[in-house]
Every structure is written in C-alpha cells, then in structure tokens.
Coordinates of C-alpha atoms in Angstrom, one line a residue:
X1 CA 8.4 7.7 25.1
X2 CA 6.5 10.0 23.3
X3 CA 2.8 10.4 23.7
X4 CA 0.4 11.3 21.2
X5 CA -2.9 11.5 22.4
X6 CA -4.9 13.8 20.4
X7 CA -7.1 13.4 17.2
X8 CA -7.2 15.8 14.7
X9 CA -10.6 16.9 14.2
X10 CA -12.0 19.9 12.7
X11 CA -8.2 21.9 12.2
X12 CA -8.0 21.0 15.9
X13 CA -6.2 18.4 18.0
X14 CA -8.6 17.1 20.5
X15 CA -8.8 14.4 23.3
X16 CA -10.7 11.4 22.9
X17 CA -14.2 10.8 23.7
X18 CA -13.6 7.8 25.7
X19 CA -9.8 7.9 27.2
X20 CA -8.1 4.4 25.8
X21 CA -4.6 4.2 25.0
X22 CA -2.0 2.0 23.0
X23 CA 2.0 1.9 22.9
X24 CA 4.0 1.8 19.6
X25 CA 6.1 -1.0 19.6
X26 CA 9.6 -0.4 17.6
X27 CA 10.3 -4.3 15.9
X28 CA 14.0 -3.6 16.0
X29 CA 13.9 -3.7 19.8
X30 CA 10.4 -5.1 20.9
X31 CA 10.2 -2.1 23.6
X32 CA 7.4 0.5 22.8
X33 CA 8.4 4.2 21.5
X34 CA 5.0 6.3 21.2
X35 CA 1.9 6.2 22.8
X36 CA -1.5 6.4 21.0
X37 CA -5.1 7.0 21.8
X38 CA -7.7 4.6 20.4
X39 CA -10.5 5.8 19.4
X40 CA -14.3 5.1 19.8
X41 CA -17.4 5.7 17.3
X42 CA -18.2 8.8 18.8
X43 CA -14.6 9.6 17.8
X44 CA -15.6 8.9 14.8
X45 CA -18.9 10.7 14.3
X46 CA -17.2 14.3 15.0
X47 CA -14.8 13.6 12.8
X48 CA -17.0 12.4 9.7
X49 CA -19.4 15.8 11.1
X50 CA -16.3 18.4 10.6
X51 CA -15.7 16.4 7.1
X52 CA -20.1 16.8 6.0
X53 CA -19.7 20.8 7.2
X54 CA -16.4 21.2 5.6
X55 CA -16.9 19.3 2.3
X56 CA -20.2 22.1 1.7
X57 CA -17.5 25.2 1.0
X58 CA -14.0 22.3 0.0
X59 CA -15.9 20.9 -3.1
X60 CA -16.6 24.9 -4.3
X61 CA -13.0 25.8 -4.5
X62 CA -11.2 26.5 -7.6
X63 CA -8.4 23.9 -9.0
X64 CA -6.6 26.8 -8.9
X65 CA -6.8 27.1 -5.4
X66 CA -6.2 23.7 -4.3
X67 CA -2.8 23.7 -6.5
X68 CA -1.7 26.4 -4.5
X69 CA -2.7 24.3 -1.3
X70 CA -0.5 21.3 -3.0
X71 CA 2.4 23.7 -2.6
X72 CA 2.1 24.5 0.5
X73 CA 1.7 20.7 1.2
X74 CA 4.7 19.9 -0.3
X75 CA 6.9 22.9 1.1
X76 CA 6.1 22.0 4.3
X77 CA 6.3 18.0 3.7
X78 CA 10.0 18.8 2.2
X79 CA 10.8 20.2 6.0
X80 CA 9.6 16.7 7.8
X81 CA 11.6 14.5 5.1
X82 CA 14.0 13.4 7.3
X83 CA 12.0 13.1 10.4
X84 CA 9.5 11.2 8.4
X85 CA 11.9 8.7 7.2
X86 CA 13.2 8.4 11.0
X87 CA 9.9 7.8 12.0
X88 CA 8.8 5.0 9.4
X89 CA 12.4 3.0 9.9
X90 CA 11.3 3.1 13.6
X91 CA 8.0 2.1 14.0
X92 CA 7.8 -0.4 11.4
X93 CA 11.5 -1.4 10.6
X94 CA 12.3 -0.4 7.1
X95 CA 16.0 0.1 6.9
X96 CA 17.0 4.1 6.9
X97 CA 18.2 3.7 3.6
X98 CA 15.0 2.3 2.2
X99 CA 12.8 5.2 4.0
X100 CA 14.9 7.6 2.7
X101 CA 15.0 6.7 -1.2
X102 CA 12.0 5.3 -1.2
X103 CA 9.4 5.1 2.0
X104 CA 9.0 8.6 2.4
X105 CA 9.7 9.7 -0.7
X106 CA 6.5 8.2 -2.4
X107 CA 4.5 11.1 -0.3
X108 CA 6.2 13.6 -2.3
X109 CA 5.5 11.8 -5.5
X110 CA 2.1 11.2 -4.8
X111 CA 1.2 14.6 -3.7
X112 CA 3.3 15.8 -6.4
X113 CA 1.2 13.8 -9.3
X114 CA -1.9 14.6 -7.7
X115 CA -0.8 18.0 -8.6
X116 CA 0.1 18.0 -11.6
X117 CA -3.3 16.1 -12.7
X118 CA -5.2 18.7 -11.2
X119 CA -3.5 21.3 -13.4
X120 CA -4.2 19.6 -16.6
X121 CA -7.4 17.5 -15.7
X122 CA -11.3 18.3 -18.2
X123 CA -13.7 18.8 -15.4
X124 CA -16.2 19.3 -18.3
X125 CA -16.9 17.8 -21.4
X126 CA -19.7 19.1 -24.1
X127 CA -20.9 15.6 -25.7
X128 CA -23.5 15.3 -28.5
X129 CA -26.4 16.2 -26.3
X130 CA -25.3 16.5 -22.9
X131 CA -22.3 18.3 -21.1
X132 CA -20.6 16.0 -18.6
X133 CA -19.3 16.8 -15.4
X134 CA -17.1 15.5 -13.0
X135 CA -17.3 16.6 -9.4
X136 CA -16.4 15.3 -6.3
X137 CA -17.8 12.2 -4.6
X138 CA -17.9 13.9 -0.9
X139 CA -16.7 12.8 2.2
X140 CA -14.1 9.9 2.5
X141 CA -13.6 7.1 4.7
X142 CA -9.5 6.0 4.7
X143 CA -7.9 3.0 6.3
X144 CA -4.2 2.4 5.4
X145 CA -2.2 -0.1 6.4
X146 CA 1.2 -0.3 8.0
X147 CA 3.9 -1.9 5.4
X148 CA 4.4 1.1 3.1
X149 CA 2.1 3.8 5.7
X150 CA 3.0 6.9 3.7
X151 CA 2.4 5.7 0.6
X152 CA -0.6 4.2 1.3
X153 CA -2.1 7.2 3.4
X154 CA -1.2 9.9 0.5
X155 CA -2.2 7.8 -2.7
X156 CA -5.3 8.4 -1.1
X157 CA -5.3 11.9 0.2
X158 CA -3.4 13.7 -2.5
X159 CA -6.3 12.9 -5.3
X160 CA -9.3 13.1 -2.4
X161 CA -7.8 16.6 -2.0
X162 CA -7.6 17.4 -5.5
X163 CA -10.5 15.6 -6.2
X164 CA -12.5 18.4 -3.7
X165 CA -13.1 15.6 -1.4
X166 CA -13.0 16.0 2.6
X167 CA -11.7 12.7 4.0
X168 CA -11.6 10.9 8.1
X169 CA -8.4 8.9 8.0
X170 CA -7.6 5.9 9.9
X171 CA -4.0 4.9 9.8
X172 CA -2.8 1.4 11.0
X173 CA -2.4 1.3 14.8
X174 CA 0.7 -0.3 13.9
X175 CA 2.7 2.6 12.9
X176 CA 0.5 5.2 13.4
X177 CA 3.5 8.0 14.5
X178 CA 4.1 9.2 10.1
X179 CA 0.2 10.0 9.8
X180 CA 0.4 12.0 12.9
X181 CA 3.5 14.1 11.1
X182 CA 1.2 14.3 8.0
X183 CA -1.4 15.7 10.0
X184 CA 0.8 18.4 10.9
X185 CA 1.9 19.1 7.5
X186 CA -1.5 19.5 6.7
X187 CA -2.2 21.9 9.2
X188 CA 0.9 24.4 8.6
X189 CA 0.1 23.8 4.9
X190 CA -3.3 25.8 5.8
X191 CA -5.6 22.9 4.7
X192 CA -9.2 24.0 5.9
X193 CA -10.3 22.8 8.8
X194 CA -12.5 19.8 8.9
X195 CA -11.1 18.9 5.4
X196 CA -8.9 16.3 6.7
X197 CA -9.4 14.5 10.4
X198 CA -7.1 12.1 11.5
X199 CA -8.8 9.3 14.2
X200 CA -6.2 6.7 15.5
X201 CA -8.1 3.5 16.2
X202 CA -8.2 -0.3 15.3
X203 CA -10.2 -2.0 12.6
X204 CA -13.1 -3.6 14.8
X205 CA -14.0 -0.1 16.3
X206 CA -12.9 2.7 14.2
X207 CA -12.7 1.1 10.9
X208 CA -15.9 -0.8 11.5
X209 CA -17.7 2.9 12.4
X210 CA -15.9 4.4 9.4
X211 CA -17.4 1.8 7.1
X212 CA -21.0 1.4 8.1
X213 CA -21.3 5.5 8.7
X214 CA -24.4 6.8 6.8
X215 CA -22.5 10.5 6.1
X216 CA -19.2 8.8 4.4
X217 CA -20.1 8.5 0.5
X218 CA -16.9 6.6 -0.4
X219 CA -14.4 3.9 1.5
X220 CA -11.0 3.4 0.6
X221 CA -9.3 0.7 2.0
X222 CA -5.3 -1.0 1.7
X223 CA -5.0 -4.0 3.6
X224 CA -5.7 -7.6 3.8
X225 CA -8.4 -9.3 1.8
X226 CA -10.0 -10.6 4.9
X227 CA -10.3 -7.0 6.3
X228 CA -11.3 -5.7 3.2
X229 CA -14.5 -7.8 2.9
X230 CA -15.1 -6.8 6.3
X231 CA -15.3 -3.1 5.2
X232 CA -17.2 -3.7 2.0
X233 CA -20.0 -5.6 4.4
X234 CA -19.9 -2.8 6.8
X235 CA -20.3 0.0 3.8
X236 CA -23.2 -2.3 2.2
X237 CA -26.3 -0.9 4.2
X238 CA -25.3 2.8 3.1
X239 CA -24.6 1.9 -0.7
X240 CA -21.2 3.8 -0.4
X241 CA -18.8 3.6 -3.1
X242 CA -15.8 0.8 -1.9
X243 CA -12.4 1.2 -3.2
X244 CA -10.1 -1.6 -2.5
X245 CA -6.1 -2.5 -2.6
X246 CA -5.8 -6.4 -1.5
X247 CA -3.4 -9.0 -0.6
X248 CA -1.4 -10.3 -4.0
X249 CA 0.7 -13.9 -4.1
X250 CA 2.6 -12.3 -7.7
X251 CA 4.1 -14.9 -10.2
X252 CA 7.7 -14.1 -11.1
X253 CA 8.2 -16.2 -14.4
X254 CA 11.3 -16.7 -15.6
X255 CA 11.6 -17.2 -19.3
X256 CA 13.5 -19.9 -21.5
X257 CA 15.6 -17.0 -23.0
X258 CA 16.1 -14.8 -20.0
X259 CA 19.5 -14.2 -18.6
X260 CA 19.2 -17.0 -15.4
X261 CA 21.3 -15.5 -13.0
X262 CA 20.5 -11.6 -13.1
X263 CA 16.3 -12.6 -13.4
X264 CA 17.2 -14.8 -10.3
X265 CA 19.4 -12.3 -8.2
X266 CA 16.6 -9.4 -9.2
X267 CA 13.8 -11.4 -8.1
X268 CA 15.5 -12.5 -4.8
X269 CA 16.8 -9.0 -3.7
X270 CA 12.9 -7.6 -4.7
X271 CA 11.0 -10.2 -2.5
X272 CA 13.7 -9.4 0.5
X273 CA 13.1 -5.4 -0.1
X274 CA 10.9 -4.4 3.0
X275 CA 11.3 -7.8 4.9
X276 CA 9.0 -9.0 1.7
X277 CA 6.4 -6.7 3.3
X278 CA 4.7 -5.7 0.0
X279 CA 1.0 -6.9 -1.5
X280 CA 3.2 -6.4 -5.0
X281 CA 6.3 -8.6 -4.1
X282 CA 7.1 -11.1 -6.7
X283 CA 7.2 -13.9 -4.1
X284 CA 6.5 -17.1 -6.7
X285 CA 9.5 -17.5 -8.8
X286 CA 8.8 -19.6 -12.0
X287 CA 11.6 -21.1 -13.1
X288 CA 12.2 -23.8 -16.5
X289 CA 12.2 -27.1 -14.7
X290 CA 15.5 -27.9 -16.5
X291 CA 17.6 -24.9 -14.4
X292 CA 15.6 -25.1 -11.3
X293 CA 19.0 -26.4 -9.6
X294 CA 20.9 -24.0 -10.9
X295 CA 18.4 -21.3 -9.8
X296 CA 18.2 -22.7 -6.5
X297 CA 21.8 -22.3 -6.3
X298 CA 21.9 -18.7 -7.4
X299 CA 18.9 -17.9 -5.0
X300 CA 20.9 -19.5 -1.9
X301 CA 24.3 -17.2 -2.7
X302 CA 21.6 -13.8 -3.0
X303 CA 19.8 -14.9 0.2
X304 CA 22.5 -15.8 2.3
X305 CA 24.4 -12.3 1.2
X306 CA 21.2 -10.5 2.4
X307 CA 22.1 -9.0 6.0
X308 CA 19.2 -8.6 8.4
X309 CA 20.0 -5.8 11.0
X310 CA 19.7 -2.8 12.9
X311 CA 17.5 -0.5 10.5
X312 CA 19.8 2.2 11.3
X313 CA 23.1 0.8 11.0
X314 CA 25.2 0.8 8.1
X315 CA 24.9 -2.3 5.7
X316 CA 21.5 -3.6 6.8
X317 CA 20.2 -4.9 4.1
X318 CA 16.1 -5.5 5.7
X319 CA 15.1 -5.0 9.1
X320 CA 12.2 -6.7 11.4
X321 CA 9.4 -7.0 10.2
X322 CA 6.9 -5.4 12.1
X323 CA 5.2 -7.2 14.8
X324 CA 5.0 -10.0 16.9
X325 CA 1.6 -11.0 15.3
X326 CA 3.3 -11.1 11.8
X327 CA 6.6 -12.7 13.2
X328 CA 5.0 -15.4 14.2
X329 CA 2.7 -16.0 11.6
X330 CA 5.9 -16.1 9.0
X331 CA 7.7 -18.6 11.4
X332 CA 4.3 -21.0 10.7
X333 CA 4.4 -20.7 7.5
X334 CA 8.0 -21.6 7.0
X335 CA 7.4 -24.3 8.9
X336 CA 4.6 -25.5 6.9
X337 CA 6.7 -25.0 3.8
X338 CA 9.1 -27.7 5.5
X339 CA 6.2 -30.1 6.9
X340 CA 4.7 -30.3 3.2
X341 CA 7.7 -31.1 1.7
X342 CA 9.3 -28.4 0.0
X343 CA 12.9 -28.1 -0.5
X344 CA 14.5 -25.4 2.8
X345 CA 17.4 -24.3 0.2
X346 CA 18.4 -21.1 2.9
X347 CA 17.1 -19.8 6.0
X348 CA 13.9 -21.1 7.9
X349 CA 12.6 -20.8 11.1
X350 CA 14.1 -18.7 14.4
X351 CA 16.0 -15.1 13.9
X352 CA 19.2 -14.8 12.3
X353 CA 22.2 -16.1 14.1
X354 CA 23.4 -13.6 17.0
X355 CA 20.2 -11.9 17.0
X356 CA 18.2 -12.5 20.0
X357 CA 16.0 -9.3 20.1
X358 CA 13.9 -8.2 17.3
X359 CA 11.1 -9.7 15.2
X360 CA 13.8 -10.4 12.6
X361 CA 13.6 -13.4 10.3
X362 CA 15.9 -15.6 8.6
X363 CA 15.8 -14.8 4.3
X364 CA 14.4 -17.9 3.2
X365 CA 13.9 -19.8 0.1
X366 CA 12.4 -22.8 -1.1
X367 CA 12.6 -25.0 -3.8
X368 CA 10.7 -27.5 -5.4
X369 CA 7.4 -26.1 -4.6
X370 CA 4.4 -27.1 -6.6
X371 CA 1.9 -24.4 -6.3
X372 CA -0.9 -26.8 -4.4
X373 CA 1.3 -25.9 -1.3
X374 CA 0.2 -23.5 1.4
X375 CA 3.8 -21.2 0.7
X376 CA 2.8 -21.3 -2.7
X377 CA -0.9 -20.5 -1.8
X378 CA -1.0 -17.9 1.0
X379 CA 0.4 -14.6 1.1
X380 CA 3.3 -15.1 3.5
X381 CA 4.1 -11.8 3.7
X382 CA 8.2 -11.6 4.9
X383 CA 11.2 -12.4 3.2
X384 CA 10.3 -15.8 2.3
X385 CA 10.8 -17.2 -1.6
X386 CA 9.4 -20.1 -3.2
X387 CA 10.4 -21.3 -6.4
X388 CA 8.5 -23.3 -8.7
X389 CA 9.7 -25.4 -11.7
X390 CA 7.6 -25.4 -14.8
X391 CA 7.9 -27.5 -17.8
X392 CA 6.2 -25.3 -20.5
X393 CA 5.6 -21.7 -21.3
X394 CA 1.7 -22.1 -21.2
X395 CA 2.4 -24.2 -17.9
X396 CA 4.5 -21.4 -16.2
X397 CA 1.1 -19.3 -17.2
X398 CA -1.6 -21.1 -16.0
X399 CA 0.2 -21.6 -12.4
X400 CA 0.7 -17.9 -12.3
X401 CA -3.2 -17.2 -13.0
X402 CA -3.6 -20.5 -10.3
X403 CA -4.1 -17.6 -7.3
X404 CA -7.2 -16.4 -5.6
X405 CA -5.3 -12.9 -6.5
X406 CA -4.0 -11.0 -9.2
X407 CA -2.7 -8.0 -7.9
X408 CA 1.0 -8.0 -9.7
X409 CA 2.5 -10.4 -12.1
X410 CA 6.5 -10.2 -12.9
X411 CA 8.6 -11.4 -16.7
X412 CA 12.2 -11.9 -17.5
X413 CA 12.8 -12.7 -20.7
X414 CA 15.6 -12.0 -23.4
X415 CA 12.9 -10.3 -25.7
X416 CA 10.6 -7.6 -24.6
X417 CA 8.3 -8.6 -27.6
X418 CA 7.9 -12.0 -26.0
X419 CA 7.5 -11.1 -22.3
X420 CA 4.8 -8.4 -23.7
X421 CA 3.0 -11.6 -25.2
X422 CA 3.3 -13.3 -22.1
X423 CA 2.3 -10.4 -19.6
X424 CA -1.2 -10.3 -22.0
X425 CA -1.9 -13.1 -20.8
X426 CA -1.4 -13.2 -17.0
X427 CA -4.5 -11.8 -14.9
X428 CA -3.0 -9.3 -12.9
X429 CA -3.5 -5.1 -12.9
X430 CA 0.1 -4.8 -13.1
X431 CA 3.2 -6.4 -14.7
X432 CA 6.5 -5.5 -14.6
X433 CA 8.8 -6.8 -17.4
X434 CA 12.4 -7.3 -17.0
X435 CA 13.4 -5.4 -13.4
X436 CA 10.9 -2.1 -14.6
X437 CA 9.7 -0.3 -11.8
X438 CA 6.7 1.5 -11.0
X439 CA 5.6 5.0 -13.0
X440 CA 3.4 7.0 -10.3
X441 CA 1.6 7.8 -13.3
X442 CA 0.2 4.4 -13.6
X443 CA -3.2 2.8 -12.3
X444 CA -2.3 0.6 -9.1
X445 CA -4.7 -2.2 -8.8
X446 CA -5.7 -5.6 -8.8
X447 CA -7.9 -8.5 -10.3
X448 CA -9.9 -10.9 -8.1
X449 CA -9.4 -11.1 -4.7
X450 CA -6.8 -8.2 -5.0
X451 CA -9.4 -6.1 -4.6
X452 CA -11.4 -3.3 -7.2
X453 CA -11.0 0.5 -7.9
X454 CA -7.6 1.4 -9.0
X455 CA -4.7 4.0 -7.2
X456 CA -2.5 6.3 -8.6
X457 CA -2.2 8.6 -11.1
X458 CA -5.2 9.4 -13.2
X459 CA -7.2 7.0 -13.0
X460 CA -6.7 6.9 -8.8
X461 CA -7.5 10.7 -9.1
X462 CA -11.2 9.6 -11.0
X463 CA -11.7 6.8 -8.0
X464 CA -12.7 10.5 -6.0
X465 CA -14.8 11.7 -8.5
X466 CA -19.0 11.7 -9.5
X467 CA -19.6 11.3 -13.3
X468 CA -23.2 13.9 -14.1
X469 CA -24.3 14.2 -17.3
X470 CA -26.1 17.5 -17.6
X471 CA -28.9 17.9 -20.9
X472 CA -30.0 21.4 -21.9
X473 CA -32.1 22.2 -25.2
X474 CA -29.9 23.1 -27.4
X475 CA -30.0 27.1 -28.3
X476 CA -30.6 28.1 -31.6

C-alpha cells in the first residue's frame, strides 16, 4: 500500500498538525490501495497563510510569465499521463479506456484553454469615462469531488492560475491519490511556492475551515447540492465570493421526428459512461408515449450489451462505482423505483451475475416512469435509466423543467432548427443537441439548484477575477 502522508504547503510537503490517517479504498476490489492523512483546521490555516503571503508577489506577475509557467505545467503533466490515468481507473473505477481518452485527458484541456485565454484575454478596457480593470480576486478556497477528480480539480486551478490567483485545494477523500500527482506536477513545473497548497481532508473539517476562513476571498465548490449549501453558509460570515457546480437530474427528450433507435442507443450508452457517475448525465429519457415500447425495447438490448467489469480488462464497458456509501444508496433507489411501480425493463438490484466483489451494479432501466417518482426525482447517480412517456411536445417540456435542477438538458430530433427551438426553452446552462459533446470553450454551469458561477473556458476564467473601474480627469 502506498502511503501518502504529507500536505503540500508553502512549495513544501509537510506532516500534519494533528497525525490522523485514512485508506483509499479501490471499488474494483473493496481492499484499500493508498493511505492518506486527514487534515485539521490548523492544517488548514498554514495553508490559506502561504496562499495570503504568496498571492502579494503571484497577482504582480506578467501574463507573459504565467504562460510560460502553463508550459511547464503541461510538459511535465504530459510525463504523468499514463500514471494519472492508472491512478484515476483505480481509485475510483473508471474503466482504463475511459481515463485514458477522456478522465485524464480533460487536465490537459483545461490547462491548455486556460492558456490560451490568457494569451488573448483585455485586462484593461478605456470606457467613456473610466478605464476598467480586471485583476485577480485573491486567494482561493477549492473542494472537488471524486467522479470526474481531474477535471474537476484543474477547471479550477488552470483559470485561478491564470487568473493570478493563489488557491488551498481540497480534493475528495475519496480519490484523493490524482491531486497528489498534480501536486507534483506543480512543483517540477516551478509553480511558486505557497501559490498552490494541497490539504487532504473531509468536508465537515477541512472543507468546513476552508469555507468560513476570514483570509480566503473566493470558494469554489463541485459536489452535491446538500454540500454545497453547506459551504455557501460556512462562506456567509466573511462575504466571500461562492462559486458552485451542483447535482443535475438532465431531461433527454426525444423528438417526434428523431431517428428512435440511434437517440435511444446514444442516450443509453451516455447515462452508462462512468457508472452514470456524472451531474451532466442525461438520466430522464423522454420518449413520445406512442414508441415508449419500442424504446423500452431498444433500451433493454443497449443495457444488457453493457459489460460491467474489471476497469483494467479488455471489453469492460463501466466499472464500480466508487464506494460502498454510493453502492448502496443506488441499490435503494432501484428498489424504490420497483416499490413505486415503475416498470424493471433490465437490471435492478444486487451486482452483476458472477461478480461477487466490487461495488459493481447491474445497468438498469425503467419504464413507465412518471416524473412524480423518486428515480425520476432524485439524482440517482449510477447507471440507472428511467424513461418517461410524454404525450405532447410542450408536455415533454414542462416535465424536463419539473426538476429542483437545471444543470444539463439533452434533444434528438430530425431537424436541428426544431431541437434549437426546443433547447430555448428548457431551463438548463447547457444543452446538447443530437449526440454533440462538450467544447472546453464553453461556460459549464447550471440553473437552480445546480448551483451559480459558471466553469470553463472564458467565462470560468472571469469567475477568478475583480471587475475595478478606475476614473481619472480626462487630460486635455
């Protein structure tokens, strides 16, 4: 097993303040891989100090300067790939195959966007009277979560660095090992020290200290809503800027005049990618009440075609998901699906047959669901689909906006000028038409309960930054 049991504070990796440790449990085999150190408040107060002390000379350096630093970043990150990949598939069960094309590969697009902005980005802007600025909002709190943990951890450090900003992450205890790697990259990159501190921790201790600290101007958070209104009550006393990515329960309607069985087979293989483990996944499928059978059908072939497995062996399809904890909370809910009378069309409850090790679950899908039921309600998050029928267009709408969130909203339809006039009216901060994927160009967000503050791209880049309007007399 290996043990990491150092912080990174101040370009330094130290020991705790109070010695507590926790093991890494890999989901494929339920036997722990890593060790980790938990950390304490005090933890956290000398890594938010090194972050105040750094952020005084970080914030004066030259775009110029921190592009370099991106290529260093991503020099060094390019010599982890693999490793990185390894790492994710093992401590939170992503197939290989999946970390490789995509799991560790969104820290290279993120850090490589980030860059890019910074090149190109109008720190200063003369207006009629005024000159405005944009600077950087200081230092900043981070809690990531554990379903997509190198995304989530560098669509927030790649624009906090760019921005200027000095940050104190907190990755999910979970699968904690990939932000220990980035920590590393970070250091042979030549990132100044105290710019970025890494304090391994759970929510009630270190993200709670994070939160309510009085020297952290800005929290960003990825996680569940719950959570998330935790922090934003923790950060209320200081008045710090909250940033938030939430749950999501996305609407997947299926049009009159889409072509059934590829908008049925896309939208069943999407809500299986990752074990379902995605806010985004399109996990309501709307379909027109009068091919809901024949949907149902096409689902079931899709599903029980999807192999769960070994996330290193060849023709795994999804892995575990990634904990006990979440196991069981996705066998409740498929059981509630069947107590409240939705249709079991594949899968349910218990592993997949043969498998008697492993939080691996059956791909499931129900029918019939009307959206008053809890499957249809809560954000279920594994590779459970429901399906909906819906009698009218504007009926298929008003049950996709029938959601606490709005975080991603999904349209198949034969005409993109139609699914455009349908995606204008769903309440979501994203929408995908007809299988398109995401542009790491593009604001990542949600409405409602799916949080505020949007990632990615530009406009994730301007979550980092102050907006100063400067007036002089003019000269004559």
């Amino acid at each position: 097993m290996k043990e990491h049991l150092k912080f990174y504070i101040d370009g330094e990796w130290v020991d705790p303040v109070t010695p507590r440790t926790l093991d890494v449990i890999n989901p494929a085999t339920e036997e722990p891989f890593a060790r980790i150190s938990l950390g304490s408040a005090a933890d956290v107060d000398k890594a938010v100090s090194a972050a105040a002390d750094a952020f005084e000379q970080f914030l004066r350096t030259t775009p110029q300067e921190r592009v370099e630093l991106f290529e260093a970043i991503l020099a060094e990150y390019g010599k982890r790939y693999e490793e990185i990949a390894q790492t994710i598939s093992t401590e939170m069960g992503a197939p290989i195959w999946l970390s490789n094309a995509a799991q560790a590969m969104t820290g290279q697009m993120h850090f490589s966007t980030a860059m890019q902005i910074l090149k190109d980005y109008q720190w200063e802007e003369q207006k009629r009277s005024y000159k405005l600025r944009k600077e950087p909002v200081g230092v900043c709190g981070l809690i990531t979560p554990w379903n997509w943990p190198m995304n989530q951890i560098t669509c927030k450090v790649a624009p906090a660095l760019a921005a200027g900003c000095t940050m104190v992450l907190k990755p999910s205890e979970v699968a904690p090992v990939n932000a220990i790697i980035l920590a590393e990259i970070l250091d042979a990159a030549g990132v100044p020290k105290g710019v970025f501190n890494l304090v391994n921790g759970d929510g009630p201790t270190v993200g709670e200290a994070l939160s309510g600290h009085p020297d952290i101007h800005m929290m960003s958070f990825t996680g569940s809503t719950r959570a998330g209104i935790q922090v934003a009550r923790a950060a209320a006393d200081s008045v710090k800027r909250v940033a938030q990515e939430l749950g999501g329960k996305s609407a997947n309607i299926i049009l009159e005049d889409a072509d059934l069985k590829q908008a049925v087979s896309g939208g069943v293989s999407q809500i299986f990618q990752n074990s379902g483990q995605s806010c985004n996944a399109p996990s309501r499928m709307l379909v027109p009440a009068n091919v809901h059978n024949d949907a149902l059908e096409i689902a079931r072939e899709v599903a029980e075609s999807t192999k769960a497995g070994d996330p290193f062996a060849s023709g795994t399809n999804i892995g575990p998901v990634v904990s006990e904890v979440q196991f069981d909370k996705i066998q409740g809910l498929i059981q509630k699906g069947i107590d409240e009378g939705a249709t079991l069309v594949t899968g349910g409850t218990g592993r997949p047959e043969g498998m008697n090790v492993g939080y691996f679950v059956k791909p499931t899908v129900f029918g019939n669901v009307s959206n008053d039921m809890t499957i249809a309600r809560e954000e279920i998050f594994g590779p459970v689909l429901t399906i909906l029928p819906y009698e009218t267009e504007e009926e298929a709408i008003q049950i996709a906006n029938d959601t606490p969130y709005g975080l991603s909203g999904y349209v198949q339809s034969g005409s993109v000028e139609h699914a455009q006039e349908v995606a204008a009216q769903i309440r979501t901060g994203n929408v995908h038409i007809n299988g398109s994927g995401p542009d790491f160009n593009a604001p990542f967000g949600g409405y409602k309960a799916s949080g505020n503050g949007r990632e990615w791209g530009e406009l994730g880049f301007e979550e980092f930054l102050e907006t100063k309007a400067v007036f002089a007399p003019r000269v004559a």
